[in-house]
């Protein structure tokens, strides 16, 4: 593969981060922007050079650097798209922090660049323990980002974020140790094909579940998220919602499903049950929020429940839908946080009641905000429609009840998002400051328009995104097939009317 | 084996003892003006003793009819001890110059203490063990009260002495019981005798069990494992900071290595009998070390609880009772030495504009703005002590839990690792104080490039670069562990 492009993707922000610490604020901003843009180019280069239908793992690197485990990198289609999502959001985050962050800029930029290389590392790692190190290491920069540059209650939020996710992850480490001991390897592709004993799978699944459910976050362990989101600076929220939450979903699809198929099938009810509760409950909570960021944070929990519903549907539509929701939500929720950040920078309040009538004085803003609101609702033509539709189709195939409840969530989603939009953009301005706010400047337009284009692209031509993942989803489905639970629909082909009496009796039984 | 052959095995101890006596003479006739030179002489002696481990002293096997063992395990421990002791000598003049009265006895006491520690880790007999332990402890009692005019230092020395003497008594009682019920004080003999009893009766006899429990209790005091940890916070807080750095590093390594050798060499045949003691002590240490540290306001006290916490994790490796477990514990101690020495040298930088040492955690507020380099280094040590990857402090925790899981003790591993989250809280608190809080009064600038250099080396060692040392650490610690089994 010529040169180690994945190591380069990880290493470049790291070096830039180190340099940032020793320069002044202005230089640090430019270094961070340059580094993230180069990483974006590298990421696009990765995408174009990725062979669809080629080997499952591409761009592999393997250096036995650490004795017990290796510097092993490599990506499949799923990891590819998540890496592209990360490098795409990163320059936007830097731009969003350009003026909003005034104190300790070099450290801020260094923390973000460190974050970027760790996120890419999580998606690219092909060694169990390398993955764990990247996965956990992300806590440190995020802790600092929330704690130093966050809002009023930032210290509580940063502790909660750190300890909550740490407690989830350490149990996963023990499970990983057990797996490495049992299978005699730490190579993720090998482990994905290893059949662990059925009884052990349940324990292993639960240990991984503890980590990924917190990261995801699933109801009822989601409570760290609203705090972290609300207190984090805008760019921190974008990275949290856009990429960090995807680590949970990525963990499910990379570890839980292919490595523990039997336990996944057995515990499907648990995941589905929690997701159903999450969709409805967090949507209702979102409906009554007075704080814009909190509202979007709760909507994230609801949307991530669609991911788990899709993943545990055990069919192609469900899995692909879940992945599309992950990508779409990464873009849309990131964009929504940016939209909140734009007006927060002007008025320094997140209280919905202080705004109103922004479509009058901020038309460009209102237009883009409208687009992202619609995308969040799942309007056809936007990214989230594709994902949510596929996830729901997948869920319907396996259980009508899940699909029914989840669809209620879609309706509630429309309710809280439209209500938010109406209160902010329509009517008359509730305060004088709100009426006097200037429209988007060039920097803000440059931040939001690329996301808007990507959202539309995903909605109109999702094939570009589905194609790289198709084979990988197929191989996961092949792993799941022997264990896949039965559908509750029990569809059977109808018999011709001329059938004899015993036959129709038989088919009636099948319907019961 | 001839006496000369045996003596060559003890080369590091010979170098250190003769060197220390020579330096003592120099100090007696040259006065305290030579104190710094004597300090560097001591560092050179540690270097020479370390190099002598490359010869027969590193892997020569038993000497003096089994009373003394020079194997890979002892060599690994000694190397750590000498490094830690040398660092404690190097950072001392800077501290005492400002706090008053650096004297030549300081490096010499540390030298003698190191001789004792060398004997401890090389002991092949309960009496060698005891003599080594006492030599180490007696030097340590004096060191704790080195600042005679400081009431806290005197109190620390007294407390350490009284409780240490009690622990020695308990240990000695255990030794006498073991001797009585096995008929020998040689580790190899005790092991055979215990195996014989287990072979005939199915378990160790009640007398042997009592002896075993008392020996473990005495040693638990030395590594400050719960429930024999009470002296630690007071002594760490009261003793002069370089001495505390020494206490937290070298004697911990020596006592832990000694415990491993006694557990495996002398009592390896009755692993099931002592495992529950170790498991209890490990869990209790990690929990108490975590919970009790939360309310501390003095940074040195907090580090004392942190050392209790870390010793608990290191004990998990012993609880596995396998070569992997022992290797994990030794690796743990190696990384722990780097982390703890680094933290204490950072504490040495904490002094107000008058040069008076400050120890409160509150004084660290906003350190990241006044002294970004120091704050970053301390943050690295804190995250590393908490065991958060990618810092190297994660690796030894990984190893001890791996050893437990390999032996099928995964429920214990689950509980153990969950307790690490408690500990993470107070390490985070330090980082929070330095990075999130508004700046407090600034510290006096420090001009010591030596201390900065040592902090830098320690920080690099526990940074992610440390992972590159894993193959080396693995090979040496496994070689060390295999010489016990």
Coordinates of C-alpha atoms in Angstrom, one line a residue, chain A residues 132 166-167 169-174 177, chain B residues 283 286 313 316 394 397-398 401 404 410-422:
Chain A
X132 CA -8.9 -0.1 24.0
X166 CA -14.5 5.0 32.7
X167 CA -16.6 2.7 34.8
X169 CA -15.0 0.7 29.9
X170 CA -13.0 -1.0 32.6
X171 CA -15.3 -3.9 32.6
X172 CA -14.8 -4.2 28.9
X173 CA -11.1 -4.5 29.5
X174 CA -11.5 -7.5 31.7
X177 CA -8.3 -9.9 28.6
Chain B
X283 CA -9.0 -5.3 47.6
X286 CA -7.4 -0.3 46.5
X313 CA -3.1 -3.2 42.6
X316 CA -3.4 -8.5 42.6
X394 CA -2.2 1.7 32.4
X397 CA -2.6 -2.6 35.8
X398 CA -3.3 -4.3 32.5
X401 CA -5.5 -8.1 35.7
X404 CA -5.7 -12.8 37.3
X410 CA -12.1 -12.9 36.4
X411 CA -14.7 -12.0 39.0
X412 CA -11.9 -10.7 41.3
X413 CA -10.5 -8.9 38.3
X414 CA -13.9 -7.3 37.7
X415 CA -14.2 -6.0 41.2
X416 CA -10.6 -4.9 41.3
X417 CA -10.7 -2.9 38.2
X418 CA -14.0 -1.3 39.3
X419 CA -12.2 0.0 42.4
X420 CA -9.8 1.8 40.1
X421 CA -12.6 4.1 39.2
X422 CA -12.8 5.3 42.8

